Amino acid sequence: MDRTRLYRNGVLEAEGFPIDDVSEHVGDTSAVVWFDLCSPTQADLAKISEELGLHPLAVEDAIHSQQRPKLDTYDSHLFITVYATRLAEDELDFIEISIFMTRNALVTVRESSEFDIDEVIRRWDANADMAKFGAPYLLHALLDHIVDGHFEVLQVVDDRVEELEDDLFQNNSRDMQHVQRRTFDMHKKLVRLRRLAVPTREVVGSLLRRGEDIMDRGLTPYYQDVYDHTLRTAEWSESLRDLVGNIREAQVNQQGFRLNDIMKKITSWAAIIAVPTMITGFYGQNVPYPGFGQPIGFWVSTALIVVGTILLYRAFQKRNWL
């Protein structure tokens, strides 16, 4: 069944009707039509373009994926590209959504069915009295749901970053490689998310700046609320990215500190071992020396080994080298 809706004078009048019937309603100034296309073909978009008078460049952008989040203004409509996000099995997925908005029609084009369009419909139904504002209100609820999805992902990522901070100071060297891998993956995800969050902020900001040209003044506070959320997501993603970068630097510094400690221990033990080596080497000469051929020579060398070793051990231990 096609995902379609017809509002007339702010009241939901029909839904689930064929997209072919859209042309019968778009000419009515009291009607607002919404329909949704999931992974449409070029022929599908061409048909919609003919009925709504969409610009060929906007249709081309909707067909070709990997567009940057943006807002394009044409004579008869607006074209918007945004991305919904979700975490699936610890992988960050981005779902591109193209939006056409005319005076009394809203068209959503999804590249994947993973985007929960039913939640957008529930938001419309929860505030049915707002439908009097027409297509701009439908667009607001859609953008609000997308930005809320960014928040949910960032909250999960924030919790993961805290776990990384805890793991960093567990002093378990066997897990350090795992922590490094997780840190790198987290940083890559945050960079990708920020690349989408910042342009989305500009999209909503552009809609606000257009103001009364595209929406009733009563909708301005609602778009301002979405804009505030986009500011927070952009700032949150940037701060988390910086925090993960600090964790990576802390890992490098921590490895340097551990290597320094290891070198101190190796150097200390090498110095301690050098004492008996030096003394036994001296008394192993093949020429006469003090105590040569006498028991006192053995006891003197033994005493020097014990005393020298103990003195060096205590000296290194006092400096926390051992």
Coordinates of C-alpha atoms in Angstrom, one line a residue:
M1 CA 0.0 0.0 0.0
D2 CA 1.3 3.5 -0.9
R3 CA 2.1 5.7 2.1
T4 CA -0.1 8.7 1.2
R5 CA -2.2 11.2 3.2
L6 CA -4.6 13.9 2.3
Y7 CA -5.4 16.8 4.6
R8 CA -8.2 19.2 3.8
N9 CA -8.6 22.4 5.8
G10 CA -6.3 21.0 8.4
V11 CA -8.2 17.7 8.8
L12 CA -7.0 14.3 7.8
E13 CA -9.5 13.2 5.1
A14 CA -7.9 10.2 3.4
E15 CA -4.8 8.0 3.5
G16 CA -3.4 5.0 1.7
F17 CA -4.7 6.1 -1.6
P18 CA -2.7 5.4 -4.8
I19 CA -0.1 8.0 -5.7
D20 CA -1.7 8.3 -9.2
D21 CA -4.6 10.1 -7.4
V22 CA -2.3 12.9 -6.1
S23 CA -2.8 15.0 -9.3
E24 CA -6.5 15.2 -8.4
H25 CA -5.8 16.9 -5.1
V26 CA -2.8 19.1 -5.6
G27 CA -4.8 21.7 -7.6
D28 CA -7.1 22.2 -4.6
T29 CA -5.7 25.1 -2.5
S30 CA -7.5 23.8 0.7
A31 CA -5.8 20.3 0.4
V32 CA -2.3 19.2 1.5
V33 CA -1.0 16.0 0.2
W34 CA 1.9 13.8 1.5
F35 CA 3.2 10.7 -0.1
D36 CA 6.3 8.7 0.6
L37 CA 8.6 6.9 -1.9
C38 CA 11.0 4.2 -0.8
S39 CA 13.9 3.4 -3.2
P40 CA 12.0 4.7 -6.2
T41 CA 13.1 4.3 -9.8
Q42 CA 13.9 7.1 -12.1
A43 CA 10.6 6.5 -13.9
D44 CA 8.7 6.9 -10.6
L45 CA 10.4 10.2 -9.9
A46 CA 9.9 11.4 -13.4
K47 CA 6.2 10.8 -13.1
I48 CA 6.0 12.7 -9.8
S49 CA 8.1 15.5 -11.3
E50 CA 5.6 15.9 -14.1
E51 CA 2.6 16.1 -11.7
L52 CA 4.2 18.5 -9.2
G53 CA 6.4 20.5 -11.6
L54 CA 9.7 19.6 -9.8
H55 CA 12.9 20.9 -11.1
P56 CA 15.1 18.4 -13.1
L57 CA 18.2 19.2 -11.0
A58 CA 16.3 18.4 -7.8
V59 CA 15.0 15.1 -9.2
E60 CA 18.5 14.2 -10.3
D61 CA 19.8 14.9 -6.8
A62 CA 17.1 12.7 -5.3
I63 CA 18.1 9.8 -7.6
H64 CA 21.8 10.0 -7.0
S65 CA 22.7 9.2 -3.3
Q66 CA 25.5 10.5 -1.1
Q67 CA 24.3 14.1 -1.4
R68 CA 25.4 16.6 1.2
P69 CA 22.7 17.8 3.6
K70 CA 21.3 20.9 1.9
L71 CA 18.4 23.2 1.1
D72 CA 17.8 24.2 -2.5
T73 CA 15.2 26.7 -3.5
Y74 CA 13.4 26.6 -6.8
D75 CA 10.5 28.6 -8.2
S76 CA 7.8 26.1 -7.3
H77 CA 9.2 24.1 -4.5
L78 CA 12.0 23.5 -2.0
F79 CA 14.4 20.5 -2.1
I80 CA 16.0 19.3 1.1
T81 CA 18.4 16.5 1.7
V82 CA 19.0 15.3 5.3
Y83 CA 20.2 12.1 6.9
A84 CA 18.7 9.9 9.6
T85 CA 21.1 8.0 11.8
R86 CA 20.9 4.8 13.8
L87 CA 23.1 2.3 15.5
A88 CA 22.8 -1.2 14.3
E89 CA 25.0 -3.9 15.9
D90 CA 27.5 -1.2 16.9
E91 CA 27.6 0.2 13.4
L92 CA 26.5 3.7 12.5
D93 CA 24.1 3.7 9.6
F94 CA 23.1 6.8 7.7
I95 CA 19.8 6.9 5.7
E96 CA 19.5 9.6 3.1
I97 CA 16.1 11.3 2.8
S98 CA 15.2 13.6 0.0
I99 CA 12.3 16.0 0.6
F100 CA 10.3 18.0 -1.9
M101 CA 7.9 20.6 -0.5
T102 CA 5.5 22.6 -2.6
R103 CA 2.8 25.0 -1.5
N104 CA 0.5 22.2 -0.6
A105 CA 2.4 18.9 -1.0
L106 CA 5.2 17.1 0.8
V107 CA 7.1 14.3 -0.9
T108 CA 9.6 12.1 1.0
V109 CA 12.1 9.9 -0.8
R110 CA 13.9 7.3 1.3
E111 CA 16.8 5.3 0.1
S112 CA 16.1 2.6 2.6
S113 CA 13.1 1.1 4.5
E114 CA 15.1 1.2 7.7
F115 CA 13.9 4.7 8.4
D116 CA 10.9 4.6 10.7
I117 CA 8.4 6.7 8.8
D118 CA 5.6 5.3 11.1
E119 CA 7.1 7.3 13.9
V120 CA 6.8 10.5 11.9
I121 CA 3.1 9.6 11.2
R122 CA 2.5 9.1 14.9
R123 CA 3.9 12.6 15.6
W124 CA 1.5 14.1 13.0
D125 CA -1.4 12.3 14.7
A126 CA -0.3 13.3 18.2
N127 CA -0.7 16.9 17.2
A128 CA -3.5 16.7 14.7
D129 CA -4.6 20.3 15.3
M130 CA -1.2 21.5 13.9
A131 CA -2.1 20.2 10.5
K132 CA -3.8 23.5 9.8
F133 CA -0.3 24.9 9.1
G134 CA -0.1 22.6 6.1
A135 CA 3.0 21.1 4.5
P136 CA 5.5 23.2 6.6
Y137 CA 4.2 21.5 9.7
L138 CA 4.5 18.1 8.2
L139 CA 8.1 19.0 7.3
H140 CA 8.7 20.2 10.9
A141 CA 7.7 16.9 12.4
L142 CA 9.9 15.0 10.0
L143 CA 12.9 17.1 10.7
D144 CA 12.2 17.0 14.4
H145 CA 12.2 13.2 14.3
I146 CA 15.5 13.1 12.4
V147 CA 17.2 15.4 14.8
D148 CA 15.9 13.4 17.8
G149 CA 17.5 10.4 16.2
H150 CA 20.8 12.2 16.1
F151 CA 20.4 12.8 19.9
E152 CA 19.7 9.2 20.6
V153 CA 22.8 8.1 18.7
L154 CA 24.9 10.7 20.4
Q155 CA 23.7 9.5 23.8
V156 CA 24.8 6.0 23.1
V157 CA 28.1 7.2 21.8
D158 CA 28.6 9.3 24.9
D159 CA 28.1 6.2 27.1
R160 CA 30.6 4.3 24.9
V161 CA 33.2 7.1 25.3
E162 CA 32.8 7.0 29.1
E163 CA 33.5 3.2 28.9
L164 CA 36.6 3.9 26.9
E165 CA 37.8 6.4 29.6
D166 CA 37.3 3.7 32.2
D167 CA 39.1 1.0 30.2
L168 CA 42.0 3.3 29.5
F169 CA 43.1 3.3 33.1
Q170 CA 42.5 -0.3 33.9
N171 CA 46.2 -1.0 33.5
N172 CA 45.6 -4.2 31.6
S173 CA 48.1 -4.1 28.8
R174 CA 46.5 -7.1 27.1
D175 CA 43.3 -5.0 26.4
M176 CA 45.1 -1.9 25.2
Q177 CA 45.0 -3.0 21.5
H178 CA 41.2 -3.5 21.8
V179 CA 40.8 -0.1 23.5
Q180 CA 42.8 1.5 20.7
R181 CA 40.7 -0.1 18.0
R182 CA 37.5 1.0 19.7
T183 CA 38.8 4.5 20.1
F184 CA 39.7 4.7 16.4
D185 CA 36.3 3.4 15.4
M186 CA 34.5 5.8 17.7
H187 CA 36.5 8.8 16.4
K188 CA 35.6 7.8 12.8
K189 CA 31.9 7.5 13.6
L190 CA 31.9 10.9 15.3
V191 CA 33.7 12.6 12.4
R192 CA 31.0 11.2 10.0
L193 CA 28.2 12.2 12.3
R194 CA 29.5 15.7 12.6
R195 CA 29.8 16.1 8.9
L196 CA 26.0 15.5 8.7
A197 CA 25.0 17.3 11.9
V198 CA 26.6 20.7 11.0
P199 CA 25.0 21.0 7.5
T200 CA 21.6 19.9 9.0
R201 CA 21.9 22.9 11.3
E202 CA 22.3 25.1 8.3
V203 CA 19.3 23.6 6.6
V204 CA 17.0 24.3 9.5
G205 CA 18.6 27.8 9.9
S206 CA 17.9 28.6 6.3
L207 CA 14.2 27.6 6.8
L208 CA 14.0 29.9 9.8
R209 CA 15.6 32.8 7.8
R210 CA 13.0 32.4 5.1
G211 CA 10.3 32.8 7.8
E212 CA 7.0 33.9 6.4
D213 CA 7.9 33.2 2.8
I214 CA 7.3 29.5 3.4
M215 CA 5.5 29.1 6.8
D216 CA 2.9 30.7 9.1
R217 CA 4.3 32.7 11.9
G218 CA 2.8 30.3 14.4
L219 CA 5.3 27.6 13.2
T220 CA 8.4 29.8 13.9
P221 CA 8.8 28.7 17.6
Y222 CA 8.6 25.0 16.5
Y223 CA 11.3 25.4 13.9
Q224 CA 13.3 27.5 16.4
D225 CA 13.1 24.5 18.8
V226 CA 14.4 22.1 16.1
Y227 CA 17.2 24.6 15.2
D228 CA 18.2 24.6 18.9
H229 CA 18.4 20.9 18.9
T230 CA 20.6 20.9 15.7
L231 CA 22.9 23.3 17.5
R232 CA 23.2 21.0 20.4
T233 CA 23.8 17.9 18.2
A234 CA 26.5 19.8 16.3
E235 CA 28.2 21.0 19.5
W236 CA 27.8 17.6 21.2
S237 CA 29.3 15.7 18.3
E238 CA 32.2 18.1 18.2
S239 CA 32.9 17.9 21.9
L240 CA 32.7 14.1 21.8
R241 CA 35.1 14.0 18.8
D242 CA 37.6 16.2 20.8
L243 CA 37.1 14.0 23.8
V244 CA 37.9 10.9 21.8
G245 CA 40.9 12.6 20.4
N246 CA 42.1 13.4 23.9
I247 CA 41.6 9.7 24.8
R248 CA 43.8 8.7 21.8
E249 CA 46.5 11.2 23.0
A250 CA 46.2 9.8 26.5
Q251 CA 46.7 6.3 25.2
V252 CA 49.9 7.4 23.4
N253 CA 51.2 9.2 26.5
Q254 CA 50.3 6.2 28.6
Q255 CA 52.3 3.9 26.4
G256 CA 55.2 6.3 26.6
F257 CA 55.0 6.3 30.4
R258 CA 54.8 2.5 30.5
L259 CA 57.8 2.2 28.2
N260 CA 59.7 4.7 30.4
D261 CA 58.9 2.6 33.5
I262 CA 60.1 -0.5 31.7
M263 CA 63.3 1.1 30.7
K264 CA 63.9 2.3 34.2
K265 CA 63.4 -1.2 35.6
I266 CA 65.6 -2.8 32.9
T267 CA 68.3 -0.2 33.6
S268 CA 68.1 -0.6 37.3
W269 CA 68.4 -4.4 37.2
A270 CA 71.2 -4.2 34.6
A271 CA 73.1 -1.9 37.0
I272 CA 72.5 -4.3 39.9
I273 CA 73.7 -7.3 37.9
A274 CA 76.8 -5.3 36.8
V275 CA 78.1 -5.2 40.4
P276 CA 78.7 -9.0 40.9
T277 CA 79.8 -9.2 37.3
M278 CA 82.5 -6.6 37.8
I279 CA 83.7 -8.0 41.1
T280 CA 83.8 -11.6 40.0
G281 CA 85.5 -10.5 36.9
F282 CA 88.2 -8.7 38.9
Y283 CA 88.8 -11.6 41.2
G284 CA 88.9 -13.9 38.2
Q285 CA 92.2 -12.4 37.0
N286 CA 95.1 -14.9 36.2
V287 CA 97.6 -12.7 38.1
P288 CA 98.1 -12.3 41.8
Y289 CA 95.8 -9.8 43.6
P290 CA 95.1 -8.9 47.3
G291 CA 93.8 -12.1 48.9
F292 CA 94.9 -14.3 46.0
G293 CA 94.8 -18.0 47.0
Q294 CA 93.4 -17.1 50.5
P295 CA 89.9 -17.5 52.0
I296 CA 89.8 -13.8 52.8
G297 CA 89.7 -13.0 49.1
F298 CA 86.5 -15.0 48.7
W299 CA 84.8 -13.4 51.7
V300 CA 85.8 -9.9 50.6
S301 CA 84.5 -10.4 47.1
T302 CA 81.2 -11.8 48.5
A303 CA 80.8 -9.0 50.9
L304 CA 81.4 -6.4 48.1
I305 CA 78.8 -8.1 46.0
V306 CA 76.1 -8.2 48.7
V307 CA 76.8 -4.6 49.9
G308 CA 76.9 -3.1 46.4
T309 CA 73.8 -5.0 45.3
I310 CA 71.8 -3.9 48.4
L311 CA 72.9 -0.2 48.1
L312 CA 72.0 0.0 44.4
Y313 CA 68.6 -1.8 45.0
R314 CA 67.7 0.7 47.7
A315 CA 68.8 3.7 45.7
F316 CA 66.7 2.7 42.7
Q317 CA 63.7 1.7 44.9
K318 CA 63.9 5.1 46.6
R319 CA 63.5 6.8 43.2
N320 CA 60.6 4.4 42.3
W321 CA 62.6 2.8 39.5
L322 CA 61.9 -0.7 41.0

